[in-house]
XYZ file of C-alpha atoms in Angstrom:
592
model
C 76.785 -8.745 -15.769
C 75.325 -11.101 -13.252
C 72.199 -11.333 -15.766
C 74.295 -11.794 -18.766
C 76.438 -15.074 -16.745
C 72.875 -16.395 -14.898
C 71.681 -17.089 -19.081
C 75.354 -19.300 -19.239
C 74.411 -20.405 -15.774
C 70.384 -21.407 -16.836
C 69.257 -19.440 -14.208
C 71.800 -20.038 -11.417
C 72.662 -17.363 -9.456
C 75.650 -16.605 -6.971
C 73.595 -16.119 -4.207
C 72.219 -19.490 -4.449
C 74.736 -21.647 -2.194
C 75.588 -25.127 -2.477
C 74.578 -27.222 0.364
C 77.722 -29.375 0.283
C 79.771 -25.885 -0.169
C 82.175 -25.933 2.979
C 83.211 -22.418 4.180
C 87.100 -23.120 5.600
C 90.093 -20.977 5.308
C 90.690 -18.527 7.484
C 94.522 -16.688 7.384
C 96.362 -16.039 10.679
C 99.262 -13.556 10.397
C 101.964 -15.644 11.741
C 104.859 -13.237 10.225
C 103.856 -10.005 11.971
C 102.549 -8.101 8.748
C 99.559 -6.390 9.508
C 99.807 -2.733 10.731
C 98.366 -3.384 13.807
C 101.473 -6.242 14.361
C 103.994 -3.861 14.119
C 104.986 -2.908 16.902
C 105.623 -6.133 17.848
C 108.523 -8.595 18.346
C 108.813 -11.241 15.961
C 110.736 -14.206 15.469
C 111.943 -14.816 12.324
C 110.810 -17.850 11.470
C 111.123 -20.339 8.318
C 111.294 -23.879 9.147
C 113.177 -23.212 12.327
C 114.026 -19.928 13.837
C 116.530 -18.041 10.347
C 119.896 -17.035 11.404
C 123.383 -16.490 9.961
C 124.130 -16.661 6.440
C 120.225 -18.403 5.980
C 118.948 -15.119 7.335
C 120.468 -12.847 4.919
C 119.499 -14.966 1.807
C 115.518 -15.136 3.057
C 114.051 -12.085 1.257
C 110.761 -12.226 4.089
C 113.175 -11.353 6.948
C 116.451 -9.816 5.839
C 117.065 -6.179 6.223
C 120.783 -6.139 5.237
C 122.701 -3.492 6.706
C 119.587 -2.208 8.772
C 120.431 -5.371 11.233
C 120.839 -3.474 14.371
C 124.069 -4.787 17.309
C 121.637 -6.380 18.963
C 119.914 -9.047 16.420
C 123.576 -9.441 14.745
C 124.662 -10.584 18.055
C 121.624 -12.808 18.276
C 121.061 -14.177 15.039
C 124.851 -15.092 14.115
C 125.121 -12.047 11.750
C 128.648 -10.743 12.840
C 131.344 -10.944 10.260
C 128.344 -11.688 7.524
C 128.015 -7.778 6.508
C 130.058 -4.794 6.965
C 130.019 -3.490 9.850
C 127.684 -0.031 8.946
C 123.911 -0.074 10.390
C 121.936 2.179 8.344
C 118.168 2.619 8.432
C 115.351 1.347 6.101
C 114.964 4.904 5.051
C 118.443 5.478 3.649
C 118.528 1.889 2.421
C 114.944 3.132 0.006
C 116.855 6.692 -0.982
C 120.060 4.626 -2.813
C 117.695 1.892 -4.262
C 115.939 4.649 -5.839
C 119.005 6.386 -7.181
C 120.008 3.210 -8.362
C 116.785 2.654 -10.086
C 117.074 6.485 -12.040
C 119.911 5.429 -12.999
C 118.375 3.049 -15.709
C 117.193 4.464 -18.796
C 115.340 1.114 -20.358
C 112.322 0.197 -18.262
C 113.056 -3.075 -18.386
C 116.241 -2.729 -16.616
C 113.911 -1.100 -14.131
C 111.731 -3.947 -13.957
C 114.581 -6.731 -13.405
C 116.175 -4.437 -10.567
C 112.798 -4.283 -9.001
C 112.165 -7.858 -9.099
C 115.835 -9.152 -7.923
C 115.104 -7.043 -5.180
C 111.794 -8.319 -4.351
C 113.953 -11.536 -4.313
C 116.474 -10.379 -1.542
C 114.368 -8.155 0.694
C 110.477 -8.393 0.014
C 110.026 -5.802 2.655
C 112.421 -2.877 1.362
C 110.532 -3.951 -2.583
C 107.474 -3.134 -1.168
C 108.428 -0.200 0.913
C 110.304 1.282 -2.347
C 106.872 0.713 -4.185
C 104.415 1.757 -1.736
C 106.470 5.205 -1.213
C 106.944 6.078 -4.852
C 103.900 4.365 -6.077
C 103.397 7.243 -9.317
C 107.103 6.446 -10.584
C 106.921 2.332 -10.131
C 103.941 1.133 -10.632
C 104.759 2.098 -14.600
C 107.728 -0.433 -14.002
C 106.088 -3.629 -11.801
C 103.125 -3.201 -14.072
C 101.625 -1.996 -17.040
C 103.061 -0.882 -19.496
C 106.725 -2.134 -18.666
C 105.507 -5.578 -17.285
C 103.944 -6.419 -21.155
C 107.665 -6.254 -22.443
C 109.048 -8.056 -19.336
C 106.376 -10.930 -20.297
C 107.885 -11.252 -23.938
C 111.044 -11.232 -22.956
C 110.381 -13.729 -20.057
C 112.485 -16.599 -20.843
C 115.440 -14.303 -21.238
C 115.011 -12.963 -17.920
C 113.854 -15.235 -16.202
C 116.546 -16.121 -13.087
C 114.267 -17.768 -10.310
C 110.880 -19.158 -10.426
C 107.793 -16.811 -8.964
C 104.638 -18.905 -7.820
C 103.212 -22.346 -8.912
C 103.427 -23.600 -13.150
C 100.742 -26.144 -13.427
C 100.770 -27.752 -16.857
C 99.338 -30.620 -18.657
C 102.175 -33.065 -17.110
C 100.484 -32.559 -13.722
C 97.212 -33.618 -14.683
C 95.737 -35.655 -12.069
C 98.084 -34.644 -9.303
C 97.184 -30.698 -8.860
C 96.414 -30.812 -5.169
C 99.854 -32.477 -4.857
C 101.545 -29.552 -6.737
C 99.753 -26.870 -5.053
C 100.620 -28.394 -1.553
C 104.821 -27.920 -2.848
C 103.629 -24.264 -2.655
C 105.619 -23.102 1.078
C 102.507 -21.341 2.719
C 99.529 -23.218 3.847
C 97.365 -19.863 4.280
C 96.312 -18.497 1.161
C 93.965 -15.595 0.544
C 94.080 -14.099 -3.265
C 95.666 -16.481 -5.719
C 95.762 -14.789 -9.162
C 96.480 -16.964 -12.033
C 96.253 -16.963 -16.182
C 96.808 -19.171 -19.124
C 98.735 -17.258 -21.026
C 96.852 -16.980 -24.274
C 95.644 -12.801 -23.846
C 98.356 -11.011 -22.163
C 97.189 -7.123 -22.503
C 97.273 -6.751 -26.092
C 100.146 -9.038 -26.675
C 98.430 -12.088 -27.498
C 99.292 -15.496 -26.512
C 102.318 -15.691 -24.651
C 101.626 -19.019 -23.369
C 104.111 -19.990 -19.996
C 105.709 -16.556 -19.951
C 102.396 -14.770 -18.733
C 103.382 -15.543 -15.268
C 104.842 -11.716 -15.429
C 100.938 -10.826 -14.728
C 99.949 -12.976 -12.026
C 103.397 -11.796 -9.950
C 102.414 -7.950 -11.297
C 99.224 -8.082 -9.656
C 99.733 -9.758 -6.343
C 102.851 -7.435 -5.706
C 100.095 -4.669 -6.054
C 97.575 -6.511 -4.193
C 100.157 -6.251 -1.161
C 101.825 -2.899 -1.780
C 97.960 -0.864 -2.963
C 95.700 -3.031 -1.203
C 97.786 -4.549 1.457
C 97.206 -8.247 1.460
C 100.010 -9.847 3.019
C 102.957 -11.276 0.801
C 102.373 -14.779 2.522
C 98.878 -14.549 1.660
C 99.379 -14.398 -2.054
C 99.621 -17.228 -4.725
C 100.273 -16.320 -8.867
C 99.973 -19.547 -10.842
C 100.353 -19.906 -14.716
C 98.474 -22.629 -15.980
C 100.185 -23.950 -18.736
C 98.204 -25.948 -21.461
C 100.746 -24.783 -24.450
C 100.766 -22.209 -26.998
C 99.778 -21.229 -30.258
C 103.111 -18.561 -30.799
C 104.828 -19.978 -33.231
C 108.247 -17.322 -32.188
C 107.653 -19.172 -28.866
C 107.624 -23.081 -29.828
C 110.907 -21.788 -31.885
C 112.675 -20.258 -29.545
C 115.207 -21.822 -27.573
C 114.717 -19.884 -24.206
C 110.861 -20.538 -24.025
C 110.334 -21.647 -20.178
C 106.833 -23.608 -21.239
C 105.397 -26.750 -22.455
C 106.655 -26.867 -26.267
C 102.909 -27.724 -27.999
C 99.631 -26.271 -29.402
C 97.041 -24.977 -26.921
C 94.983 -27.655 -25.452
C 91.164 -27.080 -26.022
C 87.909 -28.651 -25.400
C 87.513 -31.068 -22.935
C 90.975 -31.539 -22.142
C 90.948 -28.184 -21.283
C 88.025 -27.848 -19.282
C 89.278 -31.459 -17.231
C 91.985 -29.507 -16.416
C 90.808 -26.156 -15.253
C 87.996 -27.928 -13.280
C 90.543 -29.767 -11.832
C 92.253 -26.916 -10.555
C 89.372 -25.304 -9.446
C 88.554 -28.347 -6.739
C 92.100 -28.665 -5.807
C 92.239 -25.133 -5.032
C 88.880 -25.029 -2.866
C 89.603 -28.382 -1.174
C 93.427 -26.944 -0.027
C 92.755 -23.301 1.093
C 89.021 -23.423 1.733
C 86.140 -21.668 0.195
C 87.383 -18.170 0.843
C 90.454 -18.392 -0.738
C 89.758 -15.975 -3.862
C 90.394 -16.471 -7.684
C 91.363 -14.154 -10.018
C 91.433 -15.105 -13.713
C 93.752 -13.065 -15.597
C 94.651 -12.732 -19.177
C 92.399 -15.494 -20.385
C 91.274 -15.437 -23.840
C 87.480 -14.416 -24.586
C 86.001 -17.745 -25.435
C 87.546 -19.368 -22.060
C 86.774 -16.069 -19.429
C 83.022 -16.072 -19.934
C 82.555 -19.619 -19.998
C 84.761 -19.839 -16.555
C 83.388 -17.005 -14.860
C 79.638 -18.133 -15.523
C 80.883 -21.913 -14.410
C 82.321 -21.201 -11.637
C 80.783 -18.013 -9.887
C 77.702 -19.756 -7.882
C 80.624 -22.513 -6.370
C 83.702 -20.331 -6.117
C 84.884 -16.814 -4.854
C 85.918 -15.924 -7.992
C 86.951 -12.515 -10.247
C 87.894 -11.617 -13.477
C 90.125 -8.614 -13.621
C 89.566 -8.142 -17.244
C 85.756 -8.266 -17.019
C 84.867 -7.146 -14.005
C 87.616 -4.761 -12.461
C 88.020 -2.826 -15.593
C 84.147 -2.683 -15.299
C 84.016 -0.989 -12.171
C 87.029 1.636 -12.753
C 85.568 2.490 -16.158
C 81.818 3.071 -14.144
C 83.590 5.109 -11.315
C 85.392 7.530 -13.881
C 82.079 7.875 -16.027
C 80.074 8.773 -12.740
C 83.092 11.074 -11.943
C 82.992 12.496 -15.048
C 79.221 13.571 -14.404
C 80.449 16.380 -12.656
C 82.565 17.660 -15.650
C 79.816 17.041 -18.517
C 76.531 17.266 -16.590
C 73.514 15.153 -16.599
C 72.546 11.713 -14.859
C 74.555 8.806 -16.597
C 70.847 8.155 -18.629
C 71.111 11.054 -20.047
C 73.922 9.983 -22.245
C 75.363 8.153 -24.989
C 77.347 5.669 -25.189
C 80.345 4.410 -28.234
C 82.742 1.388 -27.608
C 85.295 0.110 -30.091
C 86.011 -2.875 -28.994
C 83.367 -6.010 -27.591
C 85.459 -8.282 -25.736
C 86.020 -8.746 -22.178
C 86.613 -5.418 -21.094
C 84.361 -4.028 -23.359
C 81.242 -6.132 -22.756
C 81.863 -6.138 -19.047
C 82.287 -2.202 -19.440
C 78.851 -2.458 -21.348
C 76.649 -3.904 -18.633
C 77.916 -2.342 -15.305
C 77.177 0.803 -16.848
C 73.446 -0.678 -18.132
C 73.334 -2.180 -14.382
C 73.694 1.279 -12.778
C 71.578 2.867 -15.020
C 69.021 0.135 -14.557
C 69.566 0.772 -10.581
C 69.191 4.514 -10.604
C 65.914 4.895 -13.197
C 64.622 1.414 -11.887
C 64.490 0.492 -15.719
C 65.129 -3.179 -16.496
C 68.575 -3.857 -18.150
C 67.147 -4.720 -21.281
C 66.174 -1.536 -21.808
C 69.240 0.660 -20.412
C 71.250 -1.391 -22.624
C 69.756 0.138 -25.681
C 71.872 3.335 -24.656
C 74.603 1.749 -25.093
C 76.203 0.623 -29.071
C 79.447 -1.177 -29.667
C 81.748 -1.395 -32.825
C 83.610 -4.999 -33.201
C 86.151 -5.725 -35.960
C 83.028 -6.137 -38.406
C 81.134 -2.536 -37.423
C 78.366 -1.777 -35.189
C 76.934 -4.852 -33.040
C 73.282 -5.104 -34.726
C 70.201 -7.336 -34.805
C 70.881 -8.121 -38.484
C 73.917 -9.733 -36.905
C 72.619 -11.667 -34.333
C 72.403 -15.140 -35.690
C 76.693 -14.928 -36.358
C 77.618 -13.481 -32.926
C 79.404 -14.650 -29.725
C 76.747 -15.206 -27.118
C 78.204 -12.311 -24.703
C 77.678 -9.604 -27.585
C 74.481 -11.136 -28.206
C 72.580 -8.766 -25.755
C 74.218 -5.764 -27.544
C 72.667 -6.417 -30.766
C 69.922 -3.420 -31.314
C 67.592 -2.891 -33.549
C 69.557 -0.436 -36.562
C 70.740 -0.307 -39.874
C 74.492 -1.636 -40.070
C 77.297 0.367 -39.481
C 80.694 -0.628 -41.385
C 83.701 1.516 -39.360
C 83.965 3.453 -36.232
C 83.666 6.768 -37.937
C 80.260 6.435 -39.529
C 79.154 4.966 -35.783
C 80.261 8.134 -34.405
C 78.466 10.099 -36.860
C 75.532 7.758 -36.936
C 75.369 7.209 -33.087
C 76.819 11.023 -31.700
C 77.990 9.316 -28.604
C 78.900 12.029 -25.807
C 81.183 9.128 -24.861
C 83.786 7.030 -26.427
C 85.352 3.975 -25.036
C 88.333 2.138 -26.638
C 88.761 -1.516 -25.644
C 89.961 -2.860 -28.831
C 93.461 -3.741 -27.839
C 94.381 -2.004 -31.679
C 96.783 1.272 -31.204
C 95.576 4.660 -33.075
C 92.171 3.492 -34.149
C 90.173 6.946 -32.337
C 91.590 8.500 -35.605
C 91.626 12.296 -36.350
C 88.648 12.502 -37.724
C 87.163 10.086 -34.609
C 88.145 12.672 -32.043
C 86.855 15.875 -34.203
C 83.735 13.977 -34.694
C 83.291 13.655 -31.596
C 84.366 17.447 -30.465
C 81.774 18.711 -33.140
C 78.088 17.492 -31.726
C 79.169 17.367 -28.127
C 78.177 21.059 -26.430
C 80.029 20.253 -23.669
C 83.156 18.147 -23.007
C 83.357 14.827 -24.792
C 85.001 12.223 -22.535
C 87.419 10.122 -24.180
C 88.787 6.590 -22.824
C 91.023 4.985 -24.423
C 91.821 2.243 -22.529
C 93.758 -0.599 -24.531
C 97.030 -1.560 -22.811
C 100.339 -1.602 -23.591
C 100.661 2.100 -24.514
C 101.595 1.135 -28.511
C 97.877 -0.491 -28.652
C 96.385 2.752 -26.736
C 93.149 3.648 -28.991
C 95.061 7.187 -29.062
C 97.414 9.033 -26.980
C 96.942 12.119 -24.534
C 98.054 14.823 -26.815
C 96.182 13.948 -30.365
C 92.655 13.287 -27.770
C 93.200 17.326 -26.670
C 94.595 18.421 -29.959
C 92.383 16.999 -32.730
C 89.405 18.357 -29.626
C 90.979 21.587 -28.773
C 91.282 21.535 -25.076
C 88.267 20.445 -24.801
C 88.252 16.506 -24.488
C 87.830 15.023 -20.926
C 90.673 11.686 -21.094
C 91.339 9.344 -19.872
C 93.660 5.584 -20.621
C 94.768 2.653 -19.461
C 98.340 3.011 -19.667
C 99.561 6.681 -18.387
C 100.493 9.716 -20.100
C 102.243 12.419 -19.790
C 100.932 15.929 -19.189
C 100.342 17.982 -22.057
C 100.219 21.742 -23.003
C 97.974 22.697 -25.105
C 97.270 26.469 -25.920
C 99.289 27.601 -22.676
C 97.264 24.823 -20.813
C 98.365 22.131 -19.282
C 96.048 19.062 -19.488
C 96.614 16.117 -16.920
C 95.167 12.804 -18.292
C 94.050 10.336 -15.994
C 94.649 6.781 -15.981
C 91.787 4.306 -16.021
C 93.905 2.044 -13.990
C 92.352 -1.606 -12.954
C 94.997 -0.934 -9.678
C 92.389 1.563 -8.567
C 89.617 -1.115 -7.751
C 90.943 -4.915 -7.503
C 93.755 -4.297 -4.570
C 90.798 -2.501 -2.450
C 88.152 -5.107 -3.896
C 90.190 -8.365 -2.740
C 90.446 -6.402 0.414
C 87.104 -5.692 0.450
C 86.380 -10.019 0.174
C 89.118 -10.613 2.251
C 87.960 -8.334 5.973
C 84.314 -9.937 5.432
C 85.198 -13.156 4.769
C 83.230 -13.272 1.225
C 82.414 -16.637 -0.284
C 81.010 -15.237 -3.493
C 81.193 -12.265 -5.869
C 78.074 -10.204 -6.803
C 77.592 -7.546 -9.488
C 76.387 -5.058 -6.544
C 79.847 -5.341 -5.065
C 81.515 -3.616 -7.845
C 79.022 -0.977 -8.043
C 79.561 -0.292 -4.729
C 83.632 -0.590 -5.007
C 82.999 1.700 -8.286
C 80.699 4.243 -5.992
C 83.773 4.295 -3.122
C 86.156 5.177 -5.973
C 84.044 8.029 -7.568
C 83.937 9.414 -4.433
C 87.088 10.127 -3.649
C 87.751 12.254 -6.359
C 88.164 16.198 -5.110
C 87.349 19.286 -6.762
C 91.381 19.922 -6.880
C 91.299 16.641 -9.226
C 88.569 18.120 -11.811
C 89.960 22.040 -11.696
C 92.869 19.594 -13.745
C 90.585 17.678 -15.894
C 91.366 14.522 -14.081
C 88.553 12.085 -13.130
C 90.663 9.385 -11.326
C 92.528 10.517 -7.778
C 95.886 10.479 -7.530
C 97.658 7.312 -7.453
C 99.949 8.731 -4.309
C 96.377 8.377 -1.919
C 96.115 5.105 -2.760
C 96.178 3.005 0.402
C 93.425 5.295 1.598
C 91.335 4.716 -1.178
C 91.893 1.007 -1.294
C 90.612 1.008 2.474
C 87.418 3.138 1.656
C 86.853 0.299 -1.235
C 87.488 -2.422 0.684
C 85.226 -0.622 3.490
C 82.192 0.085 0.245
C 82.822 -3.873 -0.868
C 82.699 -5.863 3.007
C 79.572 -3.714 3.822
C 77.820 -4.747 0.448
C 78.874 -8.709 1.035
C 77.333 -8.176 4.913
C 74.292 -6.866 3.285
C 74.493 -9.976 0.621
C 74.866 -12.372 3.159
C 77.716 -13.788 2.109
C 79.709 -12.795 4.549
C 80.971 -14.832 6.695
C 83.528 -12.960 8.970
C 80.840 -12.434 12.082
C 80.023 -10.381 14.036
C 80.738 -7.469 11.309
C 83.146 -4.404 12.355
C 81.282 -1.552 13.415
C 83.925 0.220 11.186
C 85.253 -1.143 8.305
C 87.269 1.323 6.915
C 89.381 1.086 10.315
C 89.257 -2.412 10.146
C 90.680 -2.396 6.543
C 93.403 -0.513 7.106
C 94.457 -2.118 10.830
C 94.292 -5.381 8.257
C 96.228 -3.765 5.864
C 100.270 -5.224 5.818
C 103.128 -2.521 5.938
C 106.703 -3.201 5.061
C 107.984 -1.221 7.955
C 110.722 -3.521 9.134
C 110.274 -5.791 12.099
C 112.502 -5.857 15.466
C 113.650 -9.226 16.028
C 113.955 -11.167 19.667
């Protein structure tokens, strides 16, 4: 990847600092919400010491009726609820009757997300406690309706909107933002959200998706956390017509407007929070996330979810895999549908650890690897008409029209869907596959929502048998098949950025480096147990995964140490203990 973005770079790499690059930042938990804080007394502080009716309506510090005598003596509370005290525990076991209750996930969604508005703590002790059943709800797939739907719903505003109007005065906006110490901000544009398209203004439902699982999975603080739409317009016609749309009512800047604007940003961002503050582009169409990750990667700590975290969960459920289908990840072959983002950025991590275990250049490992676009197999012949981050994938063989005759053609032993296009790993794909492949074919479709899933669970074991190994990106259900019962795994992103950003966050990172996701890919491999493949699966369970955000985090800081660009000194001799004693919990405080 790094190779692919030093040719957009000429030459530049992320390791080569800027001598005028400042390294400032630095976050101090002044709210008491690491784990090692919390046994400590806090006051609750906003811009004096909350009490009374303020109290109750600030969602960082109320606890409703788990106010004990004591702080509703001292903070003014008396009279304000009924006079019950009941504990954090019972308060979780009735929101999550409440939340059964609901039959549309979207109801689910808003109920989540009012309460996140009246008591972060409780939102993020519901969500770290039943992780399995919400995380469907906060995020993918329910959080792709919630962003269509997001000028209906929307009550109260969630991070920063930076538009066109506020051109020329973006440090000004961003210093409106409440909190001074910033570690992840996570922000989009709107114009790819999953496989919905351009949904312009109302894509802020991602960048407040992935923070609240940057806290609650990878347990960055709440205060820490920044998600920021960018709004330069849209081309969604429904949108510009409708009446609720919460954005800027024009077509999608482009060109240098654009680029004034996002470089803009970019300064602003690093001359407020400091060099370690890091950057997550999210949702951002093809032609715009290359061309920003490549610009600003040797200046900026920055990440691209799409690209590079779906990258490195992809890599650590192939190298899981291993164990189920045998051989060295050389020894095989390798299909995608789909060269965008995720597919490309799929494309070389995989060439990159091949490269690193045979000691092979890249050039060469990526010849084991073919992709399919909208106009057939990625070839030579093609070259001269292709986007330059497919250019690298254009081999040397006769074209290919459809996916089925590259399966044929190709006999991948595996099959990766990125195409964002629901049911394209046809019948005939999947049997295809099943008929050359000895062994177990793995299977990944990975397009999100679940209605643009390259197939589902149950026609990937049924058109194979039993025998497929699958995996998506949206979950399934288990399936019985034969009188057995097939578990399919999710190819998450969750599983790697929460632990990644924590990862940047404990060493004090002030770059991303392509050896840092093999190594956060590497942590996540290994924590999957023989229990996990007796079932097929090839991901852990999402219930462990605080623990395996800490061993990423661990995997990531000791790779940036060994980089040199980190800047957190003198290193932990542990790291996994340090990750977790850094990690916030929404246990709730005692107050003075």
């Amino acid at each position: 990847m790094e190779s692919t973005m030093k040719e957009m770079r000429d030459g530049a790499s992320v390791l080569d600092f800027d001598s005028k690059s400042t390294v400032e930042g630095g976050v101090e938990d002044v709210y008491g919400e690491d784990r090692a804080t919390e046994d400590q007394l806090v006051t609750p502080w906003t811009i004096s010491v909350a009490s009374g009716y303020c109290l109750l309506r600030d969602p960082r510090h109320n606890k409703g009726l788990a106010f004990t005598e004591k702080e509703r003596d001292a903070h003014y509370l008396r009279g304000l609820l009924p006079p019950a005290v009941i504990s954090q525990q019972l308060q979780e076991k009735k929101l999550m009757n409440s939340i059964r209750q609901y039959e549309v996930p979207l109801q689910k969604y808003v109920a989540m997300m009012e309460l996140e508005e009246r008591n972060e703590r409780l939102f993020y002790k519901l969500l770290i406690d039943n992780v399995e059943e919400l995380l469907p709800v906060v995020y993918t797939p329910t959080v792709g309706e919630a962003c269509q739907k997001y000028g209906s719903i929307f009550r109260r505003p969630q991070g920063l909107y930076i538009s066109l109007k506020e051109k020329g005065k973006i440090l000004e906006v961003l210093k409106n933002w409440p909190e001074r110490s910033i570690q992840v901000i996570v922000v989009t544009d709107g114009e790819r959200i999953l496989g919905l398209g351009d949904l312009g203004c109302q894509g802020m439902g991602i960048p407040v998706g992935k923070l609240a699982l940057y806290t609650a999975l990878g347990g960055i603080r709440p205060s820490a956390c920044l998600p920021i739409t960018v709004d330069v317009g849209t081309n969604n016609e429904q949108l510009l017509k409708d009446e609720f749309y919460i954005g800027l009512r024009q077509r999608r800047a482009t060109g240098q407007e654009y680029a004034e604007l996002l470089d803009e940003f970019m300064s602003a961002v690093k001359q407020n929070y400091g060099e370690k503050v890091l950057i997550q582009f999210e949702d951002f169409a093809n032609h715009n996330a290359f061309e920003l990750l490549a610009k600003y990667g040797t200046t900026h700590l920055v990440f691209n979810d799409d690209i590079q975290g779906t990258a490195s969960v992809v890599l650590a459920g192939v190298v899981a895999a291993l164990k189920l289908i045998g051989g060295t990840l050389a020894e095989h072959r390798f299909l995608f549908l789909g060269a965008g983002e995720a597919g490309t950025g799929i494309a070389e991590l995989i060439a990159l650890e091949i490269s690193k275990q045979t000691k092979a250049p890249v050039e060469e490992t990526r010849k084991k690897i073919c992709l399919v676009d909208s106009k057939g197999l990625i070839v030579s012949s093609r070259k001269d008409s292709l986007q330059h981050f497919k250019k690298p994938w254009a081999h040397e063989h006769e074209p290919v029209n459809n996916l089925l005759d590259a399966v044929k053609v190709i006999k991948p032993t595996i099959l990766i869907g990125s195409s964002g296009v629901g049911r394209t790993f046809t019948k005939e794909v999947i049997e295809a596959m099943a008929s050359f492949n000895e062994v177990k074919p793995l299977i990944l479709a990975l397009s999100n929502p679940t209605s643009q899933s390259e197939c589902t669970a149950e026609e990937a074991y049924t058109w194979s048998k039993g025998r497929a190994i699958f995996a998506s990106g949206s979950p399934f259900d288990p399936f019985e098949y034969n009188g057995k019962v097939f578990v399919p795994g999710q190819a998450n992103n969750a599983y790697i950025f929460p632990g990644f950003g924590l990862g940047l966050v404990i060493s004090g990172a002030i770059r991303v480096h392509d050896d840092m996701l093999l190594a956060a890919s590497e942590a996540l491999a290994k924590q999957v147990t023989e229990e996990n493949f007796e079932k097929g699966l090839i991901y852990p369970p999402f219930s462990n995964i605080r623990k395996i955000s800490a061993n990423i985090a661990a995997n990531v800081a000791a790779k940036a140490y060994e980089l040199g660009v980190a800047t957190r000194l003198p290193r932990p001799q542990n790291l996994v203990k340090c990750a977790e004693s850094c990690m916030y919990t929404p246990v709730y405080r005692n107050y003075r």
